[in-house]
mmCIF file with all atom_site columns, C-alpha atoms and ligand atoms in Angstrom:
data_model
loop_
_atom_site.group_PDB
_atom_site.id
_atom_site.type_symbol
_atom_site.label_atom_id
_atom_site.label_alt_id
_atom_site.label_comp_id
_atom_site.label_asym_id
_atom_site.label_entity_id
_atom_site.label_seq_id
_atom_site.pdbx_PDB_ins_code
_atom_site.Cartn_x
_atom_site.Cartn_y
_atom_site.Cartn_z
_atom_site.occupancy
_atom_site.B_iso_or_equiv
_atom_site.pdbx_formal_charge
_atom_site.auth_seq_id
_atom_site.auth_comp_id
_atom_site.auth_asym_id
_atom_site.auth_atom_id
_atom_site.pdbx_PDB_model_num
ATOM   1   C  CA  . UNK H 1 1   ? -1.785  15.853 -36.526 1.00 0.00 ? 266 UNK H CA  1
ATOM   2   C  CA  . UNK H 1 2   ? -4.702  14.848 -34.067 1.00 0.00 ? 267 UNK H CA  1
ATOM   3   C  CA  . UNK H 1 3   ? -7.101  12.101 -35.112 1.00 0.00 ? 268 UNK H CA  1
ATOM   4   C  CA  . UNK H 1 4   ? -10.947 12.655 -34.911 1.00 0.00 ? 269 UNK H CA  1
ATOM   5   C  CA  . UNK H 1 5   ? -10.818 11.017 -31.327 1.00 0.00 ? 270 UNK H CA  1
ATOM   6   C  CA  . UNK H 1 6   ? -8.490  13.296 -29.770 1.00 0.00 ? 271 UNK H CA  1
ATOM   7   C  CA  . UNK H 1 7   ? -10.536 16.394 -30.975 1.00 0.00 ? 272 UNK H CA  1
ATOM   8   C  CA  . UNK H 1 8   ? -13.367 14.457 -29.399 1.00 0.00 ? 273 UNK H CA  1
ATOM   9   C  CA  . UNK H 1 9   ? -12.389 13.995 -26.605 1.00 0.00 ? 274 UNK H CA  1
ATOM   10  C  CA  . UNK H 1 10  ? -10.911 17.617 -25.944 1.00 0.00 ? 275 UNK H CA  1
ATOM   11  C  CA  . UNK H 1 11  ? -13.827 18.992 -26.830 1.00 0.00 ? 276 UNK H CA  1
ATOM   12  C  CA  . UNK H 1 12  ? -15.627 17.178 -24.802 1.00 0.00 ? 277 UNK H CA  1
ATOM   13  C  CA  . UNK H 1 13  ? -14.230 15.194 -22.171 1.00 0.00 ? 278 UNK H CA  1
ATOM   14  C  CA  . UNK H 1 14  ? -15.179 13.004 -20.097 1.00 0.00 ? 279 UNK H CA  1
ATOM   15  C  CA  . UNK H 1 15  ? -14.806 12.395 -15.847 1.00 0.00 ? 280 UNK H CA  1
ATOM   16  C  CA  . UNK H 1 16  ? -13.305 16.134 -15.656 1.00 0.00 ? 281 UNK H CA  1
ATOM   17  C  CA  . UNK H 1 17  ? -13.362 17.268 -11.493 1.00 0.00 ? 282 UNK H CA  1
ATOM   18  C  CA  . UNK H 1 18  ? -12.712 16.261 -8.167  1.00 0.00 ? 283 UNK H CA  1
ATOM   19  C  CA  . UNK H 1 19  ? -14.096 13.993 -5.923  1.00 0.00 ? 284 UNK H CA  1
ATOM   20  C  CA  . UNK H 1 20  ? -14.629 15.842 -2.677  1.00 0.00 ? 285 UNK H CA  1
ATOM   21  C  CA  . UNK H 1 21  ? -14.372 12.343 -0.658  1.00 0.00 ? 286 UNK H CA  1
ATOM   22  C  CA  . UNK H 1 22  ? -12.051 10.244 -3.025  1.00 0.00 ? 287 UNK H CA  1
ATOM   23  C  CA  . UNK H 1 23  ? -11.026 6.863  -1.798  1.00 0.00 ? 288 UNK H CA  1
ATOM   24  C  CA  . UNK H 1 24  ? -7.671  7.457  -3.421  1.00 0.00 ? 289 UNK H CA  1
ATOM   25  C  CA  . UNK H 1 25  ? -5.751  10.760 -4.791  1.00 0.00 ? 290 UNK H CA  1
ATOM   26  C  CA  . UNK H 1 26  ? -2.727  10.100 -7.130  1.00 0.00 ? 291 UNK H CA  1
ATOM   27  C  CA  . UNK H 1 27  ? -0.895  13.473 -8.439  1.00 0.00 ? 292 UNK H CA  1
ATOM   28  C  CA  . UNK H 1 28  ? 2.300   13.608 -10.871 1.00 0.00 ? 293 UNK H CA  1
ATOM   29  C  CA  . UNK H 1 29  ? 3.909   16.052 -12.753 1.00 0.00 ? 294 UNK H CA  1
ATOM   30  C  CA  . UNK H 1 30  ? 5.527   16.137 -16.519 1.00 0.00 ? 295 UNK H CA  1
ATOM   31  C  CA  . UNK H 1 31  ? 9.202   17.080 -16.191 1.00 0.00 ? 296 UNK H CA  1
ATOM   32  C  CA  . UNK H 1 32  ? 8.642   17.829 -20.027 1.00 0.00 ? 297 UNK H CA  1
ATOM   33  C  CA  . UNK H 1 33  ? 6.314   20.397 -19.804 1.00 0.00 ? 298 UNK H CA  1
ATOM   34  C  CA  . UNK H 1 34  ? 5.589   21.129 -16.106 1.00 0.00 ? 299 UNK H CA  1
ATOM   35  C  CA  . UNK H 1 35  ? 2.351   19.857 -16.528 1.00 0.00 ? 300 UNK H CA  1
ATOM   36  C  CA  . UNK H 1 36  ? 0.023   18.660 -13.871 1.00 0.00 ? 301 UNK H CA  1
ATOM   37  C  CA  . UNK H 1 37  ? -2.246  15.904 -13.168 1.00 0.00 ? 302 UNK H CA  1
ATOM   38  C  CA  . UNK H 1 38  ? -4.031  14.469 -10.286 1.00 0.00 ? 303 UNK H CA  1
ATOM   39  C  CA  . UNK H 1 39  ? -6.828  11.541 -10.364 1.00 0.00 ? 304 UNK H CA  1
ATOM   40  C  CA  . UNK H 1 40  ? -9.435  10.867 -8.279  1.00 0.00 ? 305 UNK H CA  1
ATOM   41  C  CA  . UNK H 1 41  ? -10.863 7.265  -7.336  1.00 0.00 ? 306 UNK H CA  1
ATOM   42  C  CA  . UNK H 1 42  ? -13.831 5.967  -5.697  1.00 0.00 ? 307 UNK H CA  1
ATOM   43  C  CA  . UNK H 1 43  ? -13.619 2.628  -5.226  1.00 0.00 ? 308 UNK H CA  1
ATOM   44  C  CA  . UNK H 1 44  ? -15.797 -0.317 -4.010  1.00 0.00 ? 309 UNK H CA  1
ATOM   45  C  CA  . UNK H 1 45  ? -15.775 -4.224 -4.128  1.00 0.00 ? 310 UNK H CA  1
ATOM   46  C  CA  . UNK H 1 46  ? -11.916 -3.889 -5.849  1.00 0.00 ? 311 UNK H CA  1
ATOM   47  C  CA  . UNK H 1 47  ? -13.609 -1.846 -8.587  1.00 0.00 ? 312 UNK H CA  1
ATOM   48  C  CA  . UNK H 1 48  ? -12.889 1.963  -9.690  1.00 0.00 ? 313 UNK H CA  1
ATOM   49  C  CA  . UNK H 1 49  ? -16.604 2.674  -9.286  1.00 0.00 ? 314 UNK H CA  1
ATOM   50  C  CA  . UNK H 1 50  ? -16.130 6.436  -9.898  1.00 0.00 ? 315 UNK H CA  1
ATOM   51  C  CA  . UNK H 1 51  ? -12.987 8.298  -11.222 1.00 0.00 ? 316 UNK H CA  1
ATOM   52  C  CA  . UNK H 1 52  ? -12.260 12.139 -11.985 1.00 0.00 ? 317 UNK H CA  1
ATOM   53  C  CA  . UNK H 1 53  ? -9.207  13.880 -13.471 1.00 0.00 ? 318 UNK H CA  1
ATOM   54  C  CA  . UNK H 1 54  ? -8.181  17.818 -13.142 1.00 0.00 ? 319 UNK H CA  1
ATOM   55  C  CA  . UNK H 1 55  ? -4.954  18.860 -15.753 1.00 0.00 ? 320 UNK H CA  1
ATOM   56  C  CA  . UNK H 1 56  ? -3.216  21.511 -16.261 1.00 0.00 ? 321 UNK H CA  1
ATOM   57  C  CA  . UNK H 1 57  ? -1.865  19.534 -19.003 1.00 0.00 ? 322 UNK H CA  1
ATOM   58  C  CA  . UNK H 1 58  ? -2.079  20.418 -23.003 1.00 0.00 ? 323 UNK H CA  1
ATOM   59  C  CA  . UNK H 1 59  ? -4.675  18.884 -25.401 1.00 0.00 ? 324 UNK H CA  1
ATOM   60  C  CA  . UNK H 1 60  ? -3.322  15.893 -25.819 1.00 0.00 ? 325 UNK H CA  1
ATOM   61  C  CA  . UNK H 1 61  ? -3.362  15.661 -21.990 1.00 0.00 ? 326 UNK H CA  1
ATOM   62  C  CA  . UNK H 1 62  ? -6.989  15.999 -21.354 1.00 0.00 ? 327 UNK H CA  1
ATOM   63  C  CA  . UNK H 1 63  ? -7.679  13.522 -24.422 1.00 0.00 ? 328 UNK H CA  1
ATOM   64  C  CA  . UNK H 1 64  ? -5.833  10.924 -22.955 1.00 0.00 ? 329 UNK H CA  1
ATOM   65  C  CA  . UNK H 1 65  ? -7.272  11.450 -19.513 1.00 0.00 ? 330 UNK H CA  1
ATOM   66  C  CA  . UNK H 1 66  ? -10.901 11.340 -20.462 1.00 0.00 ? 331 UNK H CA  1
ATOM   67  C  CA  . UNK H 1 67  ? -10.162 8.395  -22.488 1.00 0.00 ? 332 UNK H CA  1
ATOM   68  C  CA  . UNK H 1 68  ? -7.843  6.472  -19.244 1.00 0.00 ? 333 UNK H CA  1
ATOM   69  C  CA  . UNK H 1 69  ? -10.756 7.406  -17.037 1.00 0.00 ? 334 UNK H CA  1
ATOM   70  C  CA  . UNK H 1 70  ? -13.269 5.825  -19.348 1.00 0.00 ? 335 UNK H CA  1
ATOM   71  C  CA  . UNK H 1 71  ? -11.210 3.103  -19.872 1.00 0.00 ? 336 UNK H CA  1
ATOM   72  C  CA  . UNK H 1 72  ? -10.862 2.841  -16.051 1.00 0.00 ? 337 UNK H CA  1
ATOM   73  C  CA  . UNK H 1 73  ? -14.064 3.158  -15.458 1.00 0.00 ? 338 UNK H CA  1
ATOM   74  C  CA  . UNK H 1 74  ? -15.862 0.000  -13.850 1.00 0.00 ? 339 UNK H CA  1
ATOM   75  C  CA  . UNK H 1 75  ? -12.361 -2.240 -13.959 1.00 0.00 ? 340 UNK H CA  1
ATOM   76  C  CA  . UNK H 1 76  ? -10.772 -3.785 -10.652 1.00 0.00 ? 341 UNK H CA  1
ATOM   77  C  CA  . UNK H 1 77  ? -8.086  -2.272 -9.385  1.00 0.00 ? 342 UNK H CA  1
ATOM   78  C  CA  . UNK H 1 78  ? -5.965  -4.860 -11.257 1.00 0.00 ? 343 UNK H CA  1
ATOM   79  C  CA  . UNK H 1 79  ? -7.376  -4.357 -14.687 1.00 0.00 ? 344 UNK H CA  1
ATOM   80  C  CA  . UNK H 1 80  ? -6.688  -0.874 -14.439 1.00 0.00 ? 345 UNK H CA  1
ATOM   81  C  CA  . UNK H 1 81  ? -3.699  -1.393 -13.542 1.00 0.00 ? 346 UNK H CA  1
ATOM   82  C  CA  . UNK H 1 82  ? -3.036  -2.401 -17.105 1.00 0.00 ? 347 UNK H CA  1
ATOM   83  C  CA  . UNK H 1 83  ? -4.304  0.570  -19.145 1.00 0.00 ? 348 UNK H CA  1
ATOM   84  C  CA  . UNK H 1 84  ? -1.167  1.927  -20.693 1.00 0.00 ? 349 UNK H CA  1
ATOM   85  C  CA  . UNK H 1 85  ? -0.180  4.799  -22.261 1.00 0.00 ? 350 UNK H CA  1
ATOM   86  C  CA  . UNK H 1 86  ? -0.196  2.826  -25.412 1.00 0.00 ? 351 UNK H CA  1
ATOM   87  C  CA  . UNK H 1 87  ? -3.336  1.181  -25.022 1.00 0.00 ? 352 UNK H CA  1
ATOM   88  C  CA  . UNK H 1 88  ? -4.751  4.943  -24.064 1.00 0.00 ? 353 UNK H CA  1
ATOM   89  C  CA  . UNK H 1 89  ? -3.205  6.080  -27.468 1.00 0.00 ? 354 UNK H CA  1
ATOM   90  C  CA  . UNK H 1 90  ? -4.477  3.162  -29.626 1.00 0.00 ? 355 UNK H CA  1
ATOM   91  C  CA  . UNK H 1 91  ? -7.925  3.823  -28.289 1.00 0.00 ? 356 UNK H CA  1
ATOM   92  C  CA  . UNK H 1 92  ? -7.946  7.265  -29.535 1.00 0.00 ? 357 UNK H CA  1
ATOM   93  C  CA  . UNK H 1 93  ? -6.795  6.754  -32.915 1.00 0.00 ? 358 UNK H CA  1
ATOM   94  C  CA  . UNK H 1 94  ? -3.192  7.152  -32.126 1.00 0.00 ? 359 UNK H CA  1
ATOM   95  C  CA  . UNK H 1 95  ? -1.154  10.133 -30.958 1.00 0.00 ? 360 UNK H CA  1
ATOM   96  C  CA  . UNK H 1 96  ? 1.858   11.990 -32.610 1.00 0.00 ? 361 UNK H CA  1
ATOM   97  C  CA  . UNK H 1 97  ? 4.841   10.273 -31.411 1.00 0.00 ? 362 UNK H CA  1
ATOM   98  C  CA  . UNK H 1 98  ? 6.329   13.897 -29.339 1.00 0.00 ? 363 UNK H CA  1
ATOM   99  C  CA  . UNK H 1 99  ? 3.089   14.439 -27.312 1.00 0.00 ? 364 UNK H CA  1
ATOM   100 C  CA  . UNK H 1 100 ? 3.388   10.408 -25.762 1.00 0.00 ? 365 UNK H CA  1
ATOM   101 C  CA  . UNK H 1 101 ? 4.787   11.758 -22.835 1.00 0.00 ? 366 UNK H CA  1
ATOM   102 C  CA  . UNK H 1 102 ? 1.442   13.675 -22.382 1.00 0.00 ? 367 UNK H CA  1
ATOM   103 C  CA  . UNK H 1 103 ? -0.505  10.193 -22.645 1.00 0.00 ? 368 UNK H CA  1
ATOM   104 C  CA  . UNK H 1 104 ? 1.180   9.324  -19.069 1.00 0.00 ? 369 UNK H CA  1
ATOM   105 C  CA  . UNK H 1 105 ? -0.130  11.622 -16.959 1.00 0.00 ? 370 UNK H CA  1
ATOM   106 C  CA  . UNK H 1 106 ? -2.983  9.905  -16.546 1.00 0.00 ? 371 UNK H CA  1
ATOM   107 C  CA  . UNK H 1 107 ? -2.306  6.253  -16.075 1.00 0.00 ? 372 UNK H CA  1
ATOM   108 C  CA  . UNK H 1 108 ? 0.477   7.057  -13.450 1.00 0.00 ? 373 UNK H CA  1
ATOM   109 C  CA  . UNK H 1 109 ? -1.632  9.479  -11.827 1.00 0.00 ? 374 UNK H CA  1
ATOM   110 C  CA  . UNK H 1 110 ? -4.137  6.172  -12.113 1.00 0.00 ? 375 UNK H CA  1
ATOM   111 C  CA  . UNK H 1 111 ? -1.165  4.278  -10.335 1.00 0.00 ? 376 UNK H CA  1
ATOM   112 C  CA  . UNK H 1 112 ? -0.964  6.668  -7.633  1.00 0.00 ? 377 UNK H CA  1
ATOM   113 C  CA  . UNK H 1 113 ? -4.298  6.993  -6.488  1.00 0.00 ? 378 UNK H CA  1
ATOM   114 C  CA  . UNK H 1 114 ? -4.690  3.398  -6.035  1.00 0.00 ? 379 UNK H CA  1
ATOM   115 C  CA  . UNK H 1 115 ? -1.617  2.976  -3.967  1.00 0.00 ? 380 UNK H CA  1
ATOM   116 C  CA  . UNK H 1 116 ? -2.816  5.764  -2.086  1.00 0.00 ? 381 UNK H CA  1
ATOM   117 C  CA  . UNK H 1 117 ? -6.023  3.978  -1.779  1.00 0.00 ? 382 UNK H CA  1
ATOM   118 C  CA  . UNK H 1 118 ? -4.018  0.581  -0.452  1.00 0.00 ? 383 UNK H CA  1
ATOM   119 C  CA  . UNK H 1 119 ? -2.206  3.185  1.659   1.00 0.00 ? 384 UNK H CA  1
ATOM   120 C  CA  . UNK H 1 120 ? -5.142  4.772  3.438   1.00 0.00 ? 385 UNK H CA  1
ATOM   121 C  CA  . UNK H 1 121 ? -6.544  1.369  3.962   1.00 0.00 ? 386 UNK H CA  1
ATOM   122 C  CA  . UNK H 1 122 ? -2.857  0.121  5.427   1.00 0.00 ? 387 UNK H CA  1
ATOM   123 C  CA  . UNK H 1 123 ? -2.909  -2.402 3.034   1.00 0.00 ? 388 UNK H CA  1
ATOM   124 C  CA  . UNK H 1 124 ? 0.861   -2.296 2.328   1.00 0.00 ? 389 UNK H CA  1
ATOM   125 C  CA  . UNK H 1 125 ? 0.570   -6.011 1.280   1.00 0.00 ? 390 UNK H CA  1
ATOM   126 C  CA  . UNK H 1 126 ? -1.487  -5.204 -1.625  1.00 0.00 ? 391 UNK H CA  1
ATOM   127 C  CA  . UNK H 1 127 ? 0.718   -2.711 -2.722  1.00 0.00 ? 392 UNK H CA  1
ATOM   128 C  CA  . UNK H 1 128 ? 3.512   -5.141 -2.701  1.00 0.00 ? 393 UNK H CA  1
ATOM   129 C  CA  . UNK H 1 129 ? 1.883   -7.747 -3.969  1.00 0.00 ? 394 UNK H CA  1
ATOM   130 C  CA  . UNK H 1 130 ? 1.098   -5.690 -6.885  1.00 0.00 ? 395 UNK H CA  1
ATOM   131 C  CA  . UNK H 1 131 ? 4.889   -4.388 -7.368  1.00 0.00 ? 396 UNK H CA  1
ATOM   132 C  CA  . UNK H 1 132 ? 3.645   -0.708 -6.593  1.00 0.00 ? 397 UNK H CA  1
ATOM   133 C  CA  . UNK H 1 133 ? 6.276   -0.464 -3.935  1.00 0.00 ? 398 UNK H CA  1
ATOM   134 C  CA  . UNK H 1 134 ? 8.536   2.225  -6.524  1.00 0.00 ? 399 UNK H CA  1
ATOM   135 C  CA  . UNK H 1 135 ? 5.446   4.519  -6.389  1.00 0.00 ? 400 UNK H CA  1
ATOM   136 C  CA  . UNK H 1 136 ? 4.779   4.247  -2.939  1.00 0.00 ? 401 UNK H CA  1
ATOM   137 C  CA  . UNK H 1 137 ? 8.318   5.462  -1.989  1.00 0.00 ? 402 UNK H CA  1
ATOM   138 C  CA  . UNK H 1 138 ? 8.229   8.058  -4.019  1.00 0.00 ? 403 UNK H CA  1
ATOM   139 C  CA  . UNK H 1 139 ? 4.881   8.906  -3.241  1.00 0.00 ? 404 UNK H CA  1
ATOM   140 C  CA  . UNK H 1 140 ? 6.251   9.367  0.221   1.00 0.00 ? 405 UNK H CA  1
ATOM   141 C  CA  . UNK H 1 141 ? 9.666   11.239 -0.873  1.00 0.00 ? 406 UNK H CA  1
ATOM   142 C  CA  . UNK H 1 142 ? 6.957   13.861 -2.230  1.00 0.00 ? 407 UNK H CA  1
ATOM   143 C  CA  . UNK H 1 143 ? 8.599   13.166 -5.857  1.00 0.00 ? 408 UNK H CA  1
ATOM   144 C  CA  . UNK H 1 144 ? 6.107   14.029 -8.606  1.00 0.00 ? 409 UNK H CA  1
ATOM   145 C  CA  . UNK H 1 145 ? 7.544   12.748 -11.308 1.00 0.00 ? 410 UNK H CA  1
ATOM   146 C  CA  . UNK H 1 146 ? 9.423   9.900  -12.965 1.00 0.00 ? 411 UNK H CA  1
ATOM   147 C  CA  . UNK H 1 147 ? 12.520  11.222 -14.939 1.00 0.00 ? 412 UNK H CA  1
ATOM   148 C  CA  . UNK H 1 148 ? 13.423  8.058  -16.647 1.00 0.00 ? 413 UNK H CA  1
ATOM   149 C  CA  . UNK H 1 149 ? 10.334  7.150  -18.378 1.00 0.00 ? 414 UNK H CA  1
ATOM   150 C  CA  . UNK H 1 150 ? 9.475   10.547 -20.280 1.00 0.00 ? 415 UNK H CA  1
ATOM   151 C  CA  . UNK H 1 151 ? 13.180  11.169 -21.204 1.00 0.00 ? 416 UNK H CA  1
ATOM   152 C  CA  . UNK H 1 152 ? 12.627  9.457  -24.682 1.00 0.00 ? 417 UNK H CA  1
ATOM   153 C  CA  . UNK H 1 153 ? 10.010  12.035 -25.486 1.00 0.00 ? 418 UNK H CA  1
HETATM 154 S  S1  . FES J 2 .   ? 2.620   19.187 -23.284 1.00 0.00 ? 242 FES J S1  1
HETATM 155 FE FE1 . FES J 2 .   ? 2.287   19.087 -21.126 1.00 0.00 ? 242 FES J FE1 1
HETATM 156 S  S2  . FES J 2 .   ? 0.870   17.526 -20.883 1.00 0.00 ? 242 FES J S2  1
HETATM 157 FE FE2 . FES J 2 .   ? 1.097   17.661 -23.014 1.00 0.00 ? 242 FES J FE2 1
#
């Protein structure tokens, strides 16, 4: 059901913890499964110079997040920007089709630490200019998830 990847990476991932004085915190929760995510970003020059993730999501969860973090790793803020949850699947081998909605925890948690980052730095112009205005507002509505996108799961 897994590929080889996805074992790896569960067994051993990568960029698990907290970082104590994160630039940028982004939590969201699975409506799915009531899982949990939240990432942690360090960032310097417009790069993601250090990144952490803590789950209580389920295997499939943790493999995608140490491979989103890696992936993360090192980009600009705009590059990571990009990493879907499809990329993030391809680039462990694939993922069975009903655990997908576990392979978004981490890039929107990704999305919300760097608009909190923006947000801590009051650079609301970034955040528009980058069209993460939806995640701000909900961001500041407390909402932790986003209903619409996992309901094909
Ligand atoms: S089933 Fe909850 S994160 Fe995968």
């Amino acid at each position: 059901m897994y590929s080889d990847k996805v074992f790896e990476h569960f067994q051993n991932p990568r960029n698990v913890g907290k970082i104590e004085d994160a630039d940028g915190v982004g939590t969201v929760g699975n409506p799915v499964c009531g899982d949990l995510m939240t990432i942690y970003i360090k960032v310097k020059d417009g790069r993601i110079e250090d990144i952490k993730f803590q789950t209580f999501g389920c295997a499939a969860a943790i493999a995608t997040s140490s491979m989103a973090t890696e992936m993360a790793k090192g980009k600009t803020i705009e590059e990571a920007l990009q990493i879907t949850r499809d990329a993030v699947a391809e680039a462990l081998g694939g993922l069975p089709k009903q655990k997908m909605h576990c392979s978004n925890l981490a890039a929107d948690a990704l999305r919300r630490a760097i608009v909190d980052y923006f947000r801590k730095n009051g650079n609301f112009d970034k955040i528009k200019e980058l069209g993460l205005e939806r995640e701000l507002e909900k961001m500041e509505k407390g909402e932790m998830d986003d209903h619409g996108e996992y309901c094909e799961a």
